[in-house]
């Protein structure tokens, strides 16, 4: 057990990475890191640990997701008159919301690039998401219309992946939604709790996300759950 935000999490030990396992690294981009427009507190502290896991996976399956928005994306407060980042806003179809964000991860800008310290040398697959200006995409599997697929499921299935391990940013948005969809798509899903950080907007969102994941049957791990040889 580890205590995390006052919640007891049962942690899996002795994880041996196998051929049908994939590591998913969510949105480790400058805008979510220190100095970025939507910086997640402590985000930079998980880079080294994620690199250690990327090493363990070696030539196995590691997927990076990349938030990749056009300038006119409707999740940006700047594209709604009179709205500020953090304001509550949901489109009728649920494809935008529940809050608005500062401009972030605009395609081909510095803020959308992966942090230079992230070891991307061996990465074979990047999944870009959030490209439709009218639909946000928190999950790396599905856009927020919960219909449009990003291609991650097909990629994992074509590599016979059965188990996924999720790390990155932000715990209570993109990591959370990726984990929930991953389980729905039939993968055994692990959330690496010390290799993620949350935004906690609105306040309490981290704890709610953790409770929903526990109730759904998502498994938890820490970096040291993995067998480093
Ligand atoms: C994210 C808010 C907006 C995330 C992306 O990566 O968690 N959060 N876009
Ligand atoms: Zn975004």
Coordinates of N, CA and C and ligand atoms in Angstrom, one line a residue:
X1 N 0.8 -1.2 0.0 CA 0.0 0.0 0.0 C 0.9 1.3 0.0
X2 N 0.5 2.3 -0.8 CA 1.1 3.6 -0.5 C -0.1 4.6 -0.4
X3 N 0.2 5.6 0.5 CA -0.8 6.6 0.6 C -0.5 7.7 -0.3
X4 N -1.6 8.1 -1.1 CA -1.4 9.2 -2.1 C -2.6 10.1 -2.0
X5 N -2.4 11.3 -1.7 CA -3.5 12.2 -1.5 C -4.5 11.6 -0.5
X6 N -4.0 11.0 0.6 CA -4.9 10.4 1.6 C -5.7 9.2 1.2
X7 N -5.3 8.6 0.0 CA -6.0 7.4 -0.5 C -5.0 6.3 -0.4
X8 N -5.5 5.1 0.1 CA -4.6 3.9 0.1 C -4.7 3.3 -1.2
X9 N -3.5 3.2 -1.8 CA -3.4 2.5 -3.2 C -2.7 1.2 -3.0
X10 N -3.3 0.1 -3.5 CA -2.6 -1.2 -3.5 C -1.7 -1.2 -4.7
X11 N -0.4 -1.4 -4.4 CA 0.7 -1.3 -5.4 C 1.1 -2.7 -5.8
X12 N 1.2 -2.9 -7.1 CA 1.7 -4.2 -7.6 C 3.3 -4.2 -7.5
X13 N 3.8 -5.3 -7.1 CA 5.3 -5.4 -7.0 C 5.8 -6.3 -8.0
X14 N 7.2 -6.3 -8.2 CA 7.8 -7.3 -9.1 C 7.3 -7.4 -10.5
X15 N 7.1 -6.3 -11.1 CA 6.6 -6.3 -12.5 C 7.7 -6.7 -13.4
X16 N 7.5 -7.7 -14.2 CA 8.5 -8.1 -15.2 C 7.9 -7.7 -16.6
X17 N 8.6 -6.8 -17.3 CA 8.1 -6.4 -18.6 C 8.2 -7.5 -19.6
X18 N 7.0 -7.7 -20.3 CA 7.0 -8.8 -21.3 C 6.7 -8.2 -22.7
X19 N 6.7 -9.1 -23.7 CA 6.5 -8.6 -25.1 C 5.1 -8.0 -25.3
X20 N 4.1 -8.4 -24.5 CA 2.8 -7.9 -24.8 C 2.4 -6.7 -23.8
X21 N 3.5 -6.1 -23.3 CA 3.3 -4.9 -22.5 C 3.7 -3.6 -23.2
X22 N 3.0 -2.6 -23.0 CA 3.4 -1.3 -23.6 C 3.4 -0.2 -22.5
X23 N 4.4 0.7 -22.7 CA 4.5 1.9 -21.8 C 3.9 3.1 -22.6
X24 N 2.9 3.8 -22.0 CA 2.4 5.0 -22.6 C 2.8 6.2 -21.8
X25 N 3.5 7.1 -22.5 CA 4.0 8.3 -21.9 C 3.2 9.5 -22.4
X26 N 2.4 10.1 -21.5 CA 1.4 11.1 -21.9 C 2.0 12.5 -21.8
X27 N 2.0 13.2 -22.9 CA 2.1 14.6 -23.0 C 3.2 15.3 -22.2
X28 N 4.4 14.7 -22.4 CA 5.6 15.3 -21.7 C 6.2 16.4 -22.5
X29 N 5.4 17.5 -22.7 CA 5.7 18.6 -23.6 C 6.0 19.9 -22.8
X30 N 6.8 20.8 -23.4 CA 7.2 22.0 -22.7 C 6.0 22.8 -22.0
X31 N 4.9 22.8 -22.7 CA 3.8 23.7 -22.1 C 3.3 23.1 -20.8
X32 N 3.5 21.8 -20.6 CA 3.0 21.2 -19.3 C 4.1 21.1 -18.3
X33 N 5.3 21.6 -18.6 CA 6.5 21.5 -17.8 C 6.8 22.9 -17.3
X34 N 7.8 23.0 -16.4 CA 8.2 24.2 -15.7 C 8.4 25.3 -16.8
X35 N 7.7 26.5 -16.6 CA 7.8 27.6 -17.5 C 6.8 27.6 -18.6
X36 N 6.1 26.5 -18.7 CA 5.1 26.3 -19.8 C 3.8 27.0 -19.5
X37 N 2.9 27.2 -20.5 CA 1.7 27.9 -20.3 C 0.7 27.2 -19.4
X38 N 0.8 25.9 -19.3 CA -0.1 25.1 -18.5 C 0.8 24.1 -17.7
X39 N 1.8 24.7 -17.0 CA 2.8 23.9 -16.3 C 2.1 23.2 -15.1
X40 N 2.4 21.9 -15.1 CA 1.8 21.0 -14.0 C 2.9 21.0 -12.9
X41 N 2.5 21.3 -11.7 CA 3.5 21.3 -10.6 C 4.2 20.0 -10.5
X42 N 5.5 20.1 -10.4 CA 6.3 18.8 -10.2 C 6.5 18.0 -11.5
X43 N 6.0 18.5 -12.6 CA 6.1 17.7 -13.8 C 7.5 17.4 -14.2
X44 N 8.4 18.3 -14.0 CA 9.8 18.1 -14.4 C 10.5 17.0 -13.6
X45 N 9.9 16.7 -12.4 CA 10.5 15.7 -11.5 C 10.3 14.3 -12.0
X46 N 9.4 14.1 -12.9 CA 9.1 12.7 -13.3 C 9.9 12.3 -14.6
X47 N 10.6 13.3 -15.2 CA 11.3 13.0 -16.5 C 12.3 11.9 -16.3
X48 N 13.2 12.0 -15.3 CA 14.2 11.0 -15.2 C 13.7 9.6 -15.0
X49 N 12.6 9.5 -14.1 CA 12.0 8.2 -13.9 C 11.4 7.6 -15.1
X50 N 10.7 8.4 -15.9 CA 10.1 7.9 -17.1 C 11.3 7.4 -18.1
X51 N 12.4 8.1 -18.1 CA 13.5 7.7 -18.9 C 14.0 6.3 -18.4
X52 N 14.0 6.1 -17.1 CA 14.5 4.8 -16.6 C 13.5 3.7 -17.1
X53 N 12.2 4.0 -17.1 CA 11.3 3.0 -17.6 C 11.4 2.8 -19.1
X54 N 11.6 3.8 -19.8 CA 11.8 3.7 -21.3 C 13.0 2.8 -21.5
X55 N 14.0 2.9 -20.7 CA 15.2 2.0 -20.8 C 14.8 0.5 -20.6
X56 N 14.0 0.3 -19.6 CA 13.5 -1.1 -19.3 C 12.8 -1.6 -20.5
X57 N 12.0 -0.8 -21.1 CA 11.2 -1.3 -22.3 C 12.1 -1.6 -23.5
X58 N 13.3 -0.9 -23.5 CA 14.3 -1.1 -24.5 C 13.7 -1.0 -26.0
X59 N 13.8 -2.1 -26.7 CA 13.2 -2.1 -28.1 C 11.7 -2.6 -28.1
X60 N 11.1 -2.6 -26.9 CA 9.7 -2.9 -26.8 C 8.8 -1.7 -27.2
X61 N 7.5 -1.9 -26.9 CA 6.6 -0.9 -27.3 C 6.4 0.3 -26.3
X62 N 6.9 1.5 -26.7 CA 6.7 2.7 -25.9 C 6.0 3.7 -26.8
X63 N 4.9 4.2 -26.4 CA 4.2 5.2 -27.2 C 4.2 6.6 -26.4
X64 N 4.5 7.6 -27.2 CA 4.3 9.0 -26.6 C 3.0 9.6 -27.1
X65 N 2.2 10.2 -26.2 CA 1.1 11.0 -26.8 C 1.6 12.4 -26.8
X66 N 1.0 13.2 -27.7 CA 1.4 14.6 -27.8 C 0.1 15.4 -28.1
X67 N -0.1 16.3 -27.1 CA -1.2 17.3 -27.3 C -0.9 18.2 -28.4
X68 N -1.8 18.4 -29.4 CA -1.3 19.0 -30.7 C -2.5 19.8 -31.2
X69 N -2.6 21.0 -30.7 CA -3.8 21.8 -31.0 C -3.6 22.9 -32.1
X70 N -4.6 23.1 -32.9 CA -4.5 24.3 -33.7 C -4.8 25.6 -32.9
X71 N -4.3 26.7 -33.4 CA -4.5 28.0 -32.6 C -5.9 28.3 -32.3
X72 N -6.9 27.9 -33.1 CA -8.3 28.2 -32.9 C -9.0 27.1 -32.1
X73 N -8.3 26.4 -31.3 CA -8.9 25.3 -30.6 C -9.9 25.8 -29.5
X74 N -11.0 25.2 -29.5 CA -12.1 25.7 -28.6 C -11.9 25.4 -27.1
X75 N -10.9 24.6 -26.8 CA -10.5 24.4 -25.4 C -9.8 25.6 -24.8
X76 N -9.3 26.5 -25.7 CA -8.6 27.7 -25.2 C -9.6 28.8 -24.8
X77 N -9.4 29.3 -23.6 CA -10.2 30.4 -23.1 C -10.2 31.6 -24.1
X78 N -9.0 31.8 -24.7 CA -8.8 32.9 -25.6 C -9.7 32.9 -26.9
X79 N -10.3 31.7 -27.1 CA -11.2 31.6 -28.3 C -12.6 31.8 -27.9
X80 N -12.9 32.2 -26.7 CA -14.3 32.5 -26.2 C -14.2 33.9 -25.6
X81 N -15.1 34.8 -26.1 CA -15.0 36.2 -25.6 C -15.5 36.2 -24.1
X82 N -14.7 37.0 -23.3 CA -15.0 37.1 -21.9 C -14.7 36.0 -21.0
X83 N -14.0 35.0 -21.5 CA -13.6 33.8 -20.7 C -12.2 33.8 -20.3
X84 N -11.9 33.2 -19.2 CA -10.5 33.1 -18.7 C -10.1 31.7 -18.5
X85 N -8.8 31.4 -18.6 CA -8.4 30.0 -18.3 C -8.9 29.6 -16.9
X86 N -9.4 28.4 -16.8 CA -9.9 27.9 -15.5 C -11.4 28.0 -15.4
X87 N -12.0 28.9 -16.2 CA -13.5 29.1 -16.2 C -14.2 27.8 -16.6
X88 N -15.3 27.6 -15.9 CA -16.1 26.4 -16.3 C -16.7 26.6 -17.7
X89 N -16.6 25.6 -18.5 CA -17.3 25.7 -19.8 C -17.4 24.3 -20.4
X90 N -18.6 23.9 -20.8 CA -18.8 22.6 -21.5 C -19.6 22.8 -22.7
X91 N -19.1 22.3 -23.8 CA -20.0 22.4 -25.0 C -21.1 21.3 -24.9
X92 N -22.2 21.6 -25.6 CA -23.4 20.7 -25.5 C -23.1 19.3 -25.7
X93 N -22.2 19.0 -26.6 CA -21.9 17.6 -26.9 C -20.8 17.0 -26.0
X94 N -20.3 17.8 -25.0 CA -19.3 17.3 -24.1 C -17.9 17.3 -24.7
X95 N -17.7 17.7 -25.9 CA -16.4 17.6 -26.6 C -15.4 18.6 -26.1
X96 N -15.9 19.7 -25.4 CA -15.0 20.7 -24.8 C -15.4 20.8 -23.4
X97 N -14.4 20.9 -22.5 CA -14.7 21.1 -21.1 C -14.2 20.0 -20.2
X98 N -14.5 20.1 -18.9 CA -15.4 21.0 -18.2 C -14.9 22.4 -17.8
X99 N -13.6 22.6 -18.1 CA -13.1 23.9 -17.9 C -12.3 24.3 -19.2
X100 N -12.0 25.6 -19.3 CA -11.2 26.2 -20.4 C -9.7 26.3 -20.0
X101 N -8.9 26.2 -20.9 CA -7.4 26.2 -20.7 C -6.7 27.4 -21.3
X102 N -5.6 27.7 -20.8 CA -4.7 28.7 -21.5 C -4.3 28.1 -22.8
X103 N -3.9 29.0 -23.8 CA -3.4 28.4 -25.0 C -2.2 27.5 -24.7
X104 N -2.2 26.3 -25.3 CA -1.1 25.4 -25.0 C -0.9 24.4 -26.1
X105 N 0.3 23.9 -26.2 CA 0.6 22.8 -27.2 C 0.1 23.1 -28.6
X106 N 0.4 24.4 -29.0 CA 0.0 24.7 -30.4 C 0.9 24.1 -31.4
X107 N 0.4 23.5 -32.4 CA 1.1 22.7 -33.4 C 2.4 23.5 -33.9
X108 N 3.5 22.8 -33.9 CA 4.8 23.3 -34.4 C 5.4 24.5 -33.6
X109 N 4.9 24.6 -32.4 CA 5.5 25.6 -31.5 C 6.4 24.9 -30.5
X110 N 7.3 25.7 -29.8 CA 8.2 25.2 -28.8 C 7.4 24.4 -27.7
X111 N 6.3 25.0 -27.3 CA 5.5 24.5 -26.2 C 4.9 23.1 -26.5
X112 N 4.8 22.8 -27.7 CA 4.2 21.5 -28.1 C 5.3 20.4 -28.2
X113 N 6.6 20.8 -28.1 CA 7.7 19.8 -28.3 C 7.9 19.0 -27.0
X114 N 8.4 17.8 -27.2 CA 8.7 17.0 -26.0 C 9.9 17.6 -25.4
X115 N 10.0 17.5 -24.0 CA 11.1 18.1 -23.3 C 12.4 17.4 -23.8
X116 N 13.4 18.3 -23.9 CA 14.7 17.8 -24.5 C 15.3 16.7 -23.6
X117 N 15.0 16.6 -22.4 CA 15.6 15.6 -21.5 C 14.9 14.2 -21.6
X118 N 13.7 14.3 -22.2 CA 13.0 13.0 -22.4 C 13.7 12.2 -23.4
X119 N 14.0 10.9 -23.1 CA 14.7 10.1 -24.1 C 13.8 9.5 -25.2
X120 N 13.8 10.2 -26.3 CA 12.9 9.9 -27.4 C 13.6 9.0 -28.4
X121 N 14.9 8.7 -28.2 CA 15.7 8.1 -29.3 C 15.1 6.8 -29.8
X122 N 14.5 6.0 -28.9 CA 14.1 4.6 -29.3 C 12.6 4.6 -29.6
X123 N 11.9 5.8 -29.5 CA 10.5 5.8 -29.6 C 10.0 5.6 -31.1
X124 N 9.1 4.6 -31.2 CA 8.7 4.3 -32.6 C 7.3 4.9 -32.9
X125 N 6.6 5.3 -31.9 CA 5.2 5.8 -32.2 C 4.8 7.0 -31.3
X126 N 4.4 8.0 -32.0 CA 3.8 9.2 -31.4 C 2.4 9.3 -31.8
X127 N 1.5 9.5 -30.8 CA 0.0 9.7 -31.1 C -0.3 11.1 -30.8
X128 N -0.7 11.9 -31.9 CA -1.0 13.3 -31.7 C -2.6 13.4 -31.5
X129 N -3.0 14.3 -30.6 CA -4.4 14.4 -30.3 C -4.8 15.8 -30.0
X130 N -6.1 16.1 -30.2 CA -6.6 17.4 -30.0 C -6.5 18.3 -31.2
X131 N -6.4 17.7 -32.4 CA -6.2 18.5 -33.6 C -7.5 19.1 -34.2
X132 N -8.6 18.5 -33.8 CA -9.9 19.1 -34.3 C -10.3 20.3 -33.4
X133 N -10.4 21.5 -34.0 CA -10.6 22.6 -33.2 C -11.9 22.6 -32.3
X134 N -12.8 21.7 -32.7 CA -14.1 21.7 -31.9 C -14.2 20.5 -30.9
X135 N -13.1 19.7 -30.9 CA -13.2 18.5 -30.0 C -11.9 18.4 -29.2
X136 N -11.9 18.4 -27.9 CA -10.7 18.2 -27.1 C -10.4 16.7 -27.1
X137 N -9.3 16.4 -26.7 CA -8.9 15.0 -26.6 C -8.0 14.7 -25.4
X138 N -8.6 14.4 -24.3 CA -7.8 14.1 -23.1 C -7.2 12.7 -23.2
X139 N -8.0 11.8 -23.6 CA -7.5 10.4 -23.7 C -6.6 10.2 -24.9
X140 N -5.6 9.4 -24.8 CA -4.7 9.1 -25.9 C -5.4 8.1 -26.8
X141 N -6.5 7.5 -26.4 CA -7.2 6.5 -27.3 C -8.4 7.2 -28.1
X142 N -9.1 8.1 -27.4 CA -10.4 8.6 -28.0 C -10.5 10.1 -27.7
X143 N -11.0 10.8 -28.7 CA -11.3 12.2 -28.5 C -12.5 12.3 -27.5
X144 N -12.7 13.5 -27.1 CA -13.7 13.7 -26.0 C -15.2 13.5 -26.5
X145 N -15.4 13.3 -27.9 CA -16.7 12.9 -28.3 C -16.9 11.4 -28.0
X146 N -15.8 10.8 -27.6 CA -15.8 9.3 -27.2 C -16.2 8.4 -28.4
X147 N -15.9 9.0 -29.6 CA -16.1 8.2 -30.8 C -14.9 8.1 -31.7
X148 N -14.3 9.3 -31.8 CA -13.2 9.4 -32.8 C -11.9 8.8 -32.2
X149 N -11.4 7.8 -32.9 CA -10.2 7.1 -32.3 C -8.9 7.8 -32.8
X150 N -7.9 7.8 -32.0 CA -6.6 8.4 -32.3 C -5.7 7.5 -33.1
X151 N -5.9 6.2 -33.1 CA -5.0 5.2 -33.7 C -4.2 4.4 -32.7
X152 N -4.3 4.8 -31.4 CA -3.5 4.1 -30.4 C -4.0 2.6 -30.2
X153 N -5.3 2.4 -30.2 CA -5.8 1.0 -30.0 C -5.3 0.2 -31.2
X154 N -5.4 0.7 -32.4 CA -5.0 -0.1 -33.6 C -3.5 -0.4 -33.5
X155 N -2.7 0.6 -33.1 CA -1.3 0.4 -33.0 C -1.0 -0.7 -32.0
X156 N -1.6 -0.6 -30.8 CA -1.3 -1.6 -29.7 C -1.7 -3.0 -30.2
X157 N -2.9 -3.0 -30.8 CA -3.4 -4.4 -31.2 C -2.6 -5.0 -32.3
X158 N -2.1 -4.1 -33.2 CA -1.2 -4.7 -34.2 C 0.1 -5.2 -33.6
X159 N 0.4 -4.8 -32.4 CA 1.6 -5.3 -31.8 C 1.3 -6.3 -30.6
X160 N 0.0 -6.8 -30.7 CA -0.4 -7.8 -29.7 C -0.3 -7.4 -28.2
X161 N -0.4 -6.1 -28.0 CA -0.3 -5.6 -26.6 C -1.6 -6.0 -25.8
X162 N -1.3 -6.5 -24.6 CA -2.4 -6.9 -23.7 C -2.5 -6.0 -22.4
X163 N -1.3 -5.4 -22.1 CA -1.2 -4.7 -20.8 C -0.5 -3.4 -21.1
X164 N -1.1 -2.3 -20.4 CA -0.5 -1.0 -20.6 C -0.1 -0.4 -19.3
X165 N 0.9 0.4 -19.3 CA 1.4 1.1 -18.1 C 1.4 2.6 -18.5
X166 N 0.7 3.4 -17.6 CA 0.5 4.8 -18.0 C 1.3 5.7 -17.1
X167 N 2.0 6.7 -17.7 CA 2.8 7.7 -17.0 C 2.6 9.0 -17.7
X168 N 3.1 10.1 -17.1 CA 3.1 11.4 -17.8 C 2.1 12.4 -17.1
X169 N 1.7 13.3 -18.0 CA 0.9 14.5 -17.5 C -0.4 14.6 -18.3
X170 N -1.5 15.2 -17.8 CA -1.6 15.4 -16.3 C -2.4 14.3 -15.7
X171 N -2.1 13.9 -14.5 CA -2.7 12.8 -13.8 C -4.2 12.8 -14.0
X172 N -4.9 13.9 -13.7 CA -6.4 13.9 -13.6 C -7.0 14.3 -14.9
X173 N -6.3 14.5 -16.0 CA -6.9 14.7 -17.3 C -6.4 13.7 -18.3
X174 N -5.3 13.9 -18.9 CA -5.0 13.0 -20.0 C -4.6 11.6 -19.6
X175 N -3.9 11.5 -18.4 CA -3.5 10.2 -17.9 C -4.7 9.4 -17.5
X176 N -5.6 10.1 -16.7 CA -6.8 9.5 -16.2 C -7.7 9.0 -17.3
X177 N -7.9 9.8 -18.3 CA -8.8 9.4 -19.4 C -8.2 8.3 -20.3
X178 N -6.9 8.3 -20.4 CA -6.2 7.3 -21.2 C -6.4 5.9 -20.4
X179 N -6.2 6.0 -19.1 CA -6.4 4.8 -18.3 C -7.8 4.2 -18.4
X180 N -8.8 5.1 -18.2 CA -10.2 4.6 -18.3 C -10.5 4.0 -19.6
X181 N -10.1 4.7 -20.7 CA -10.4 4.1 -22.0 C -9.6 2.8 -22.3
X182 N -8.4 2.8 -21.8 CA -7.6 1.6 -21.9 C -8.3 0.4 -21.3
X183 N -8.8 0.6 -20.1 CA -9.5 -0.6 -19.5 C -10.7 -0.9 -20.3
X184 N -11.5 0.1 -20.8 CA -12.7 -0.2 -21.6 C -12.3 -0.9 -22.9
X185 N -11.2 -0.7 -23.4 CA -10.7 -1.4 -24.6 C -10.1 -2.8 -24.3
X186 N -10.1 -3.1 -23.1 CA -9.8 -4.5 -22.7 C -8.3 -4.7 -22.3
X187 N -7.5 -3.7 -22.2 CA -6.2 -3.8 -21.7 C -6.1 -3.9 -20.2
X188 N -5.3 -4.8 -19.7 CA -5.0 -4.7 -18.3 C -4.2 -3.4 -18.1
X189 N -4.7 -2.5 -17.2 CA -4.1 -1.2 -17.2 C -3.5 -0.8 -15.8
X190 N -2.3 -0.3 -15.9 CA -1.6 0.1 -14.7 C -1.3 1.6 -14.8
X191 N -1.5 2.2 -13.6 CA -1.2 3.7 -13.5 C 0.0 3.8 -12.6
X192 N 1.1 4.4 -13.2 CA 2.3 4.5 -12.4 C 2.3 5.8 -11.6
X193 N 1.9 5.7 -10.3 CA 1.5 6.8 -9.6 C 2.6 7.8 -9.2
X194 N 3.8 7.4 -9.2 CA 4.9 8.3 -8.9 C 5.5 8.9 -10.2
X195 N 5.0 8.5 -11.3 CA 5.5 9.0 -12.6 C 4.4 9.8 -13.3
X196 N 3.6 10.5 -12.5 CA 2.6 11.4 -13.0 C 2.4 12.5 -12.0
X197 N 1.8 13.6 -12.5 CA 1.5 14.7 -11.6 C 0.2 15.3 -12.1
X198 N -0.7 15.9 -11.2 CA -2.0 16.4 -11.6 C -2.1 17.9 -11.6
X199 N -3.1 18.4 -12.3 CA -3.4 19.9 -12.2 C -4.4 20.2 -11.1
X200 N -5.2 19.2 -10.7 CA -6.2 19.3 -9.6 C -7.2 20.5 -9.9
X201 N -7.7 20.6 -11.1 CA -8.7 21.7 -11.4 C -9.9 21.0 -12.0
X202 N -11.1 21.3 -11.4 CA -11.3 22.0 -10.2 C -10.7 21.2 -9.0
X203 N -10.5 22.0 -7.9 CA -9.9 21.4 -6.7 C -10.6 20.1 -6.3
X204 N -9.9 19.0 -6.0 CA -10.5 17.7 -5.7 C -10.5 16.8 -6.8
X205 N -10.1 17.3 -8.0 CA -10.2 16.5 -9.2 C -9.2 15.3 -9.2
X206 N -8.0 15.5 -8.5 CA -7.1 14.4 -8.4 C -7.7 13.2 -7.6
X207 N -8.2 13.6 -6.5 CA -8.8 12.5 -5.6 C -10.0 11.9 -6.3
X208 N -10.8 12.6 -6.9 CA -12.0 12.0 -7.7 C -11.5 11.1 -8.8
X209 N -10.5 11.5 -9.5 CA -9.9 10.6 -10.5 C -9.4 9.3 -10.0
X210 N -8.7 9.4 -8.9 CA -8.1 8.2 -8.2 C -9.2 7.3 -7.8
X211 N -10.3 7.8 -7.2 CA -11.4 7.0 -6.7 C -12.1 6.3 -7.9
X212 N -12.3 7.1 -9.0 CA -12.9 6.5 -10.1 C -12.1 5.3 -10.7
X213 N -10.8 5.5 -10.7 CA -9.9 4.5 -11.3 C -9.9 3.3 -10.4
X214 N -9.9 3.5 -9.1 CA -9.9 2.3 -8.1 C -11.2 1.5 -8.4
X215 N -12.3 2.3 -8.4 CA -13.6 1.6 -8.6 C -13.7 0.9 -9.9
X216 N -13.1 1.4 -10.9 CA -13.2 0.7 -12.2 C -12.3 -0.5 -12.4
X217 N -11.3 -0.6 -11.5 CA -10.4 -1.8 -11.6 C -9.1 -1.5 -12.2
X218 N -8.7 -0.3 -12.2 CA -7.3 0.0 -12.7 C -6.3 -0.3 -11.7
X219 N -5.2 -0.9 -12.1 CA -4.1 -1.3 -11.1 C -3.1 -0.1 -11.0
X220 N -2.4 -0.2 -9.9 CA -1.4 0.9 -9.6 C -0.1 0.3 -9.4
X221 N 0.9 1.1 -9.8 CA 2.3 0.6 -9.7 C 3.1 1.9 -9.3
X222 N 4.4 1.7 -8.9 CA 5.3 2.8 -8.8 C 6.6 2.4 -9.6
X223 N 7.4 3.3 -9.8 CA 8.6 3.1 -10.7 C 9.3 1.8 -10.1
X224 N 9.5 1.7 -8.8 CA 10.3 0.6 -8.3 C 9.5 -0.7 -8.3
X225 N 8.3 -0.7 -8.8 CA 7.6 -2.0 -9.0 C 8.2 -2.8 -10.1
X226 N 9.0 -2.1 -10.9 CA 9.5 -2.7 -12.1 C 10.9 -3.4 -11.8
X227 N 11.1 -4.5 -12.4 CA 12.4 -5.2 -12.1 C 13.5 -4.5 -12.9
X228 N 14.3 -3.8 -12.3 CA 15.5 -3.2 -12.9 C 16.7 -4.2 -12.9
X229 N 17.2 -4.5 -14.0 CA 18.3 -5.5 -13.9 C 19.6 -4.9 -14.4
Ligands
LIG1 C1 -4.1 18.1 -20.9 C2 -5.5 19.9 -20.3 C3 -5.6 20.2 -21.6 C4 -3.3 17.0 -20.4 C5 -4.2 18.5 -22.2 O1 -2.3 16.6 -21.1 O2 -3.6 16.4 -19.3 N1 -4.8 18.8 -19.9 N2 -4.9 19.5 -22.6
LIG2 ZN1 -4.8 20.3 -24.5

